[in-house]
PDB file of C-alpha atoms in Angstrom:
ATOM      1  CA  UNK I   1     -41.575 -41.610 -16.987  1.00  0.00           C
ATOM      2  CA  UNK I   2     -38.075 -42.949 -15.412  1.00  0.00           C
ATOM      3  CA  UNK I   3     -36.662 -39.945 -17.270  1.00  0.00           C
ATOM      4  CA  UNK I   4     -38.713 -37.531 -15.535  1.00  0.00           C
ATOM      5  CA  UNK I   5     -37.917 -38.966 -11.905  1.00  0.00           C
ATOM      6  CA  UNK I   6     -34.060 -39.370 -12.631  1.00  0.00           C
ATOM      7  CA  UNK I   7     -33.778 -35.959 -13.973  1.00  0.00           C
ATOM      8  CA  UNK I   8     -35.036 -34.077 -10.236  1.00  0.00           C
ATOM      9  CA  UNK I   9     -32.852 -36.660  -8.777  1.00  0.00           C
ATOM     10  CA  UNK I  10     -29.850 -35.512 -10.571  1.00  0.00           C
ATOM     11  CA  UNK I  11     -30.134 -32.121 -10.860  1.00  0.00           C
ATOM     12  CA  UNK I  12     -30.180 -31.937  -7.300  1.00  0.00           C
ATOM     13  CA  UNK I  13     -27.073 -34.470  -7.013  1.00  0.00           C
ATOM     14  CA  UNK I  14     -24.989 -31.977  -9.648  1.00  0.00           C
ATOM     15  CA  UNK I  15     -26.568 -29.208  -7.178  1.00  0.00           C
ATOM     16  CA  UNK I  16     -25.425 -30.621  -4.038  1.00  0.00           C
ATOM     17  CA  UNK I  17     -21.598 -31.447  -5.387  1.00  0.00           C
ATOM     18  CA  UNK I  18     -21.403 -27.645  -5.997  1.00  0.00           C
ATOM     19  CA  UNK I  19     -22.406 -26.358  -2.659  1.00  0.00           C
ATOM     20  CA  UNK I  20     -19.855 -28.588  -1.639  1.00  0.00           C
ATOM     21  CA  UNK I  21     -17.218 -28.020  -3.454  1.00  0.00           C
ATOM     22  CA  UNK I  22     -17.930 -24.259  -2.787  1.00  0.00           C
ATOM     23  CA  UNK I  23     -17.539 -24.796   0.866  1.00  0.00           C
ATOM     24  CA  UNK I  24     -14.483 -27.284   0.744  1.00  0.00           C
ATOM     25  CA  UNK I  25     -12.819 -23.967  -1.098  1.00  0.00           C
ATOM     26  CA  UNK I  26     -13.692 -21.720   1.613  1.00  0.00           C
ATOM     27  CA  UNK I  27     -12.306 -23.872   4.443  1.00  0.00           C
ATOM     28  CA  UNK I  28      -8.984 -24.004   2.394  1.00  0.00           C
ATOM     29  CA  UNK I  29      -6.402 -23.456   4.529  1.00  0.00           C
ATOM     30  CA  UNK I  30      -4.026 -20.160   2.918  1.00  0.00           C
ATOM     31  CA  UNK I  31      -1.089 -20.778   2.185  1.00  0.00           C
ATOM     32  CA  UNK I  32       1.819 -19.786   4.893  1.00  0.00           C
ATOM     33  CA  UNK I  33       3.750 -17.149   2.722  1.00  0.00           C
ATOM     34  CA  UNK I  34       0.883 -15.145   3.289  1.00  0.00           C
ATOM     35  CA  UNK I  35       0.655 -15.810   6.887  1.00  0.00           C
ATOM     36  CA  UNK I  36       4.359 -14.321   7.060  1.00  0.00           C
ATOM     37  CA  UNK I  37       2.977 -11.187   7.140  1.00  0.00           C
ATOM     38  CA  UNK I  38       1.133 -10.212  10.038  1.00  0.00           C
ATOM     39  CA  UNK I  39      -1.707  -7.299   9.881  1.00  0.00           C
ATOM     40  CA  UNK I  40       0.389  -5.311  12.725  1.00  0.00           C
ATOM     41  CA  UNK I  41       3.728  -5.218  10.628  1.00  0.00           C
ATOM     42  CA  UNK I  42       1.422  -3.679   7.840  1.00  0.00           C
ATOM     43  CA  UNK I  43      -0.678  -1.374  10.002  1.00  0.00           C
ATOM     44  CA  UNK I  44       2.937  -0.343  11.346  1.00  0.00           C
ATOM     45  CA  UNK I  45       4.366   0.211   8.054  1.00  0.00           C
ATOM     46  CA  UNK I  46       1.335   2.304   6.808  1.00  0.00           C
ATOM     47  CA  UNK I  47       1.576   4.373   9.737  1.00  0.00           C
ATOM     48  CA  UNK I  48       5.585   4.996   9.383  1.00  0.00           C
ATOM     49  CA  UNK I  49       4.673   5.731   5.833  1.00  0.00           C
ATOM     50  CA  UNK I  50       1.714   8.075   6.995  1.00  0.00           C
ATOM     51  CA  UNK I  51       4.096   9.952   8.925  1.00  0.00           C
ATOM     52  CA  UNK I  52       6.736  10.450   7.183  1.00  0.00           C
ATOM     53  CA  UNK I  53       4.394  12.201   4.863  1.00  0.00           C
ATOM     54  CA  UNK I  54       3.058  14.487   7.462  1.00  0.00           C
ATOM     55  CA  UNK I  55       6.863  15.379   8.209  1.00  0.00           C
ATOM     56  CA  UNK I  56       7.423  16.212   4.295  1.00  0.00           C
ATOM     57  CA  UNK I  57       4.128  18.221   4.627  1.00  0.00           C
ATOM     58  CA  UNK I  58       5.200  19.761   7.651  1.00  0.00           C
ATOM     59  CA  UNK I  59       8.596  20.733   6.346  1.00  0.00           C
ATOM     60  CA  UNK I  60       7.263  21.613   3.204  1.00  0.00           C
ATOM     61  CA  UNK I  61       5.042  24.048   4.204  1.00  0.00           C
ATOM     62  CA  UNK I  62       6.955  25.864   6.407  1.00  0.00           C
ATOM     63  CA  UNK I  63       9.953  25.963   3.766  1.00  0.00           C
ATOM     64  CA  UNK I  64       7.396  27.397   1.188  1.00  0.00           C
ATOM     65  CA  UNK I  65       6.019  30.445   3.351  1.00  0.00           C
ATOM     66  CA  UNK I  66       9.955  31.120   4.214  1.00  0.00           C
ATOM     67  CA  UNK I  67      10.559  31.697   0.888  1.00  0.00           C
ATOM     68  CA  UNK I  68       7.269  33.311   0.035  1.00  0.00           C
ATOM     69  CA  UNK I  69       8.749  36.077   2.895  1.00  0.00           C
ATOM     70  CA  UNK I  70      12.614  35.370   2.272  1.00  0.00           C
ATOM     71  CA  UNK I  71      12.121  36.679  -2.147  1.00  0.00           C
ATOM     72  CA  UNK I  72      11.772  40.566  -0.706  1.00  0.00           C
ATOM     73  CA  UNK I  73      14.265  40.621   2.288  1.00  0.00           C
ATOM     74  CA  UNK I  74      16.992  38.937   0.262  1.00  0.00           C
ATOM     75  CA  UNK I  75      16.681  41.668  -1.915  1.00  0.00           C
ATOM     76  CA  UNK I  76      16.412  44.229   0.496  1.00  0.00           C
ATOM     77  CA  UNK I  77      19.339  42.974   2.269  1.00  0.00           C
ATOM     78  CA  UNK I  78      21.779  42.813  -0.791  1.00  0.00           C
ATOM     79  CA  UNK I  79      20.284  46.460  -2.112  1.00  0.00           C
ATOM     80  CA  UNK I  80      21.056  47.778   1.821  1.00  0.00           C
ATOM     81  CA  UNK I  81      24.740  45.815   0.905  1.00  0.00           C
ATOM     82  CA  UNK I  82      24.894  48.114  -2.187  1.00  0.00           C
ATOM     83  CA  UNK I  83      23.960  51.050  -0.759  1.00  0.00           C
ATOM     84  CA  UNK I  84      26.341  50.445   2.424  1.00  0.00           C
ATOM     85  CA  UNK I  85      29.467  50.085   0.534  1.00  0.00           C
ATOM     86  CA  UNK I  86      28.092  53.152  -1.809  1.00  0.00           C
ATOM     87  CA  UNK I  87      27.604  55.389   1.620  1.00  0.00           C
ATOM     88  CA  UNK I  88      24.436  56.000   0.940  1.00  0.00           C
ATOM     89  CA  UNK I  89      22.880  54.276   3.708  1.00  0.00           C
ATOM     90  CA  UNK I  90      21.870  56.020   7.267  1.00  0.00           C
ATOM     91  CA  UNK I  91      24.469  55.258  10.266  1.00  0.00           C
ATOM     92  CA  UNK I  92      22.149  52.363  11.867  1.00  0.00           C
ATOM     93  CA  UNK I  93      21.707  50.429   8.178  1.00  0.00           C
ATOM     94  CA  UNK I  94      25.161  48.225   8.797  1.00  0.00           C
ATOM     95  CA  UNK I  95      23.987  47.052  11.954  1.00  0.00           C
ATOM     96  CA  UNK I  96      20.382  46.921  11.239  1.00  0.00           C
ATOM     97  CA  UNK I  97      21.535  44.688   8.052  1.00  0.00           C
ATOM     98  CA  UNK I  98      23.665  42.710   9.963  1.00  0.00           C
ATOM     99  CA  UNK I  99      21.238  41.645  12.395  1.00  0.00           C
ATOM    100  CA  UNK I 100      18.528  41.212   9.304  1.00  0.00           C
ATOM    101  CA  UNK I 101      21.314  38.942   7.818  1.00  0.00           C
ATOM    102  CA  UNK I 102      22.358  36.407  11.314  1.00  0.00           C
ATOM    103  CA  UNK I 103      18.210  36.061  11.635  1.00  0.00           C
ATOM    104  CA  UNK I 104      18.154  34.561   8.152  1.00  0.00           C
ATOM    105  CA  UNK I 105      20.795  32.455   8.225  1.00  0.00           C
ATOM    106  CA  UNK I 106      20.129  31.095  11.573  1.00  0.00           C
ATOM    107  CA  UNK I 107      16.458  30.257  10.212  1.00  0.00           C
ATOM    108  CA  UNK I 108      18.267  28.477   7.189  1.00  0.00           C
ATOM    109  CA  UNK I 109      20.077  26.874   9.606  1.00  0.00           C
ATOM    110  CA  UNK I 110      17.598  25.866  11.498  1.00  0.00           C
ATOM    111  CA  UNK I 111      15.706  24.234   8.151  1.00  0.00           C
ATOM    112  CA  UNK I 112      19.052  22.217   7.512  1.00  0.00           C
ATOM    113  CA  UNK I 113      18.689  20.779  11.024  1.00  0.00           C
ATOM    114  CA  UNK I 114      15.124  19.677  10.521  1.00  0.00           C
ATOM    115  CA  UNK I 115      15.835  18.384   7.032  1.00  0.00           C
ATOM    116  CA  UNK I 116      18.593  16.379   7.929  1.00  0.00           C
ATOM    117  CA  UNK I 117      16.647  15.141  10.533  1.00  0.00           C
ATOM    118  CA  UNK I 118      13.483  14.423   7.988  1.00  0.00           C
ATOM    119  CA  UNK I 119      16.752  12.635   5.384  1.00  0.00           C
ATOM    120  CA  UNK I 120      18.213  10.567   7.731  1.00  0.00           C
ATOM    121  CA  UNK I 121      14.190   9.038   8.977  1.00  0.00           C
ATOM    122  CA  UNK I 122      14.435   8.256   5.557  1.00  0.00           C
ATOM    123  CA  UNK I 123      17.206   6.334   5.385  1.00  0.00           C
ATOM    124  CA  UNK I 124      16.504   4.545   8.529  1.00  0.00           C
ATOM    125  CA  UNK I 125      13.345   3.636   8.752  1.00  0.00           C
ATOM    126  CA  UNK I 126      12.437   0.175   6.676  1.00  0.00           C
ATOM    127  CA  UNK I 127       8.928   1.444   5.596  1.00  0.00           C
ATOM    128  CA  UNK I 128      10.428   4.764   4.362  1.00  0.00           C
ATOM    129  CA  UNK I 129      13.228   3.530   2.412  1.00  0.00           C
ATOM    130  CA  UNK I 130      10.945   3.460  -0.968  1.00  0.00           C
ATOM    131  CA  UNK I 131      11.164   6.924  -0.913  1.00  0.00           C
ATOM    132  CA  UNK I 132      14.473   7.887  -0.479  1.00  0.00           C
ATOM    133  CA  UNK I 133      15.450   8.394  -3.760  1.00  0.00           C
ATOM    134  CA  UNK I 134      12.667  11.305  -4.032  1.00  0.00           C
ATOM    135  CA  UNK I 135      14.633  13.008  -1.106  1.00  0.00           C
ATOM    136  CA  UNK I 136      17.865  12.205  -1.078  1.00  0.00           C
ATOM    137  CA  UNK I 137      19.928  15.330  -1.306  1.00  0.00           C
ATOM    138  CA  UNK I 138      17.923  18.076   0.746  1.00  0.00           C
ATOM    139  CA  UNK I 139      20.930  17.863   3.300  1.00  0.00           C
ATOM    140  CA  UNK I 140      23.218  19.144   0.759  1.00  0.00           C
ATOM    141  CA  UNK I 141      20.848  21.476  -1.142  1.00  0.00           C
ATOM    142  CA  UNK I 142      20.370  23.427   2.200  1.00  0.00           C
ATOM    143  CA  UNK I 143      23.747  23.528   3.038  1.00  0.00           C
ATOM    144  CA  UNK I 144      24.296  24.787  -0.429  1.00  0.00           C
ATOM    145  CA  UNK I 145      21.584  27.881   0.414  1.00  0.00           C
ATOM    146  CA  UNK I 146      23.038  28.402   3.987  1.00  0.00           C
ATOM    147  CA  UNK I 147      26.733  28.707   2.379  1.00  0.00           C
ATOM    148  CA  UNK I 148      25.365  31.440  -0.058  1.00  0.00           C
ATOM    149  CA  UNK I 149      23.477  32.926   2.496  1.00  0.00           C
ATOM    150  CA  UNK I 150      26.969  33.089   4.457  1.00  0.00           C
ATOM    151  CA  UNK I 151      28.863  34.818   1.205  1.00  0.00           C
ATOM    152  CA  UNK I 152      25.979  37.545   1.138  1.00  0.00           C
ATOM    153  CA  UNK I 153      24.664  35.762  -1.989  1.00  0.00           C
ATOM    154  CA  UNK I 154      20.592  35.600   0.052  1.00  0.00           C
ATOM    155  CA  UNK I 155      18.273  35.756  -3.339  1.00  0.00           C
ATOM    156  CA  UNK I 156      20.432  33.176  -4.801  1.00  0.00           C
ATOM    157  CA  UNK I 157      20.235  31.201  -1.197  1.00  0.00           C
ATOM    158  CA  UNK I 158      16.408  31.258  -1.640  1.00  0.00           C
ATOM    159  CA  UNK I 159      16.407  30.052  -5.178  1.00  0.00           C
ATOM    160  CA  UNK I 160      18.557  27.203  -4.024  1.00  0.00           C
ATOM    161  CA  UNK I 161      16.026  26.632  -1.310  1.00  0.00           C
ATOM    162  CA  UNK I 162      13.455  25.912  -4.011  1.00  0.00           C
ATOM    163  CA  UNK I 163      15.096  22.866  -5.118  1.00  0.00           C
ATOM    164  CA  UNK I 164      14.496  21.386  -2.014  1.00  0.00           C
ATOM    165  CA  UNK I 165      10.853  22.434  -2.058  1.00  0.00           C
ATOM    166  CA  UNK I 166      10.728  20.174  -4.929  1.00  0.00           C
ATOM    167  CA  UNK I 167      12.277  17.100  -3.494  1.00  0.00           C
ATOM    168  CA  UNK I 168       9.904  17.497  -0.946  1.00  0.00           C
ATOM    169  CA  UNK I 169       6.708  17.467  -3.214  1.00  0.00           C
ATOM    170  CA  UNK I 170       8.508  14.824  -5.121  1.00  0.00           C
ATOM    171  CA  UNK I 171       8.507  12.982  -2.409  1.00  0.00           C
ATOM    172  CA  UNK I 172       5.300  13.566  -1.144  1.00  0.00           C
ATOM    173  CA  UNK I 173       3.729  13.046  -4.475  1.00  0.00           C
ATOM    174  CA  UNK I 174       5.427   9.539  -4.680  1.00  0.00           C
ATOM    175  CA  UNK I 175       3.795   8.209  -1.084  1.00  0.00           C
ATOM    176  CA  UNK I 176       1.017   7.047  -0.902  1.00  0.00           C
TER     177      UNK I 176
END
């Protein structure tokens, strides 16, 4: 009968030093390297990050339908080129194609602004850093396209302009 009386007795003890020990774990104090980083610095870097990835979207879609457009004008404009130095164009082609030629380099130039712009956030900003390496370049590559756009050399400008389209979803496929 002592057996039966002792056995309540400790089942609730062995019960009682688990609750306990439960709750002495959750009013642990956490350690202070975890402390060092504060919810806003994180909520700040996820939002640098968010942006930056709008930017890439942003740039990326707008470089896409430019060279969705740019393929048949490039072509035009170096078959008008052709047909120019032939003399088989009308009187109004060589200014007509010269005009068609400063709009498309400006817009290229215009893109190399904007992605030199987009590079150097990159490089600067702490948060974006991690991705760098995806877009490092796009600079260069653009002022590769606008220099062959410059030597009348426009389809080969906008397949140059496609290897920046793939930095860009590069880059945007390595963010979060």
């Amino acid at each position: 009968m002592k057996t039966t009386r002792i056995f309540p007795a400790a089942a609730a003890f062995v019960l009682c030093l688990t609750f306990l020990s439960v709750s002495a774990d959750a009013q642990k104090r956490r350690p202070a390297r975890r402390a060092a980083k504060t919810p806003a610095a994180v909520v700040s870097s996820s939002r640098e990050i968010r942006t930056g990835a709008e930017k890439v979207s942003t740039q990326l879609k707008n470089l896409t339908r430019f060279i969705y457009n740019f393929g048949n004008v490039a072509q035009v404009i170096e078959d008008l080129d052709r047909d120019i130095k032939a003399g088989r164009a009308s009187r109004n082609a060589p200014s007509l194609n010269e005009k068609n030629k400063r709009a498309v380099l400006t817009t290229i130039r215009d893109f190399r602004a904007g992605l030199a712009a987009l590079e150097v956030e990159f490089r600067t900003k702490p948060a974006l850093r991690n991705y760098l390496i995806q877009i490092q370049g796009i600079t260069d590559i653009s002022g590769d396209a606008e220099d062959l756009a410059g030597e009348g050399q426009f389809v080969q400008s906008g397949k140059t302009l496609l290897l920046v389209v793939e930095k860009l979803a590069d880059t945007l496929a390595a963010m979060p």
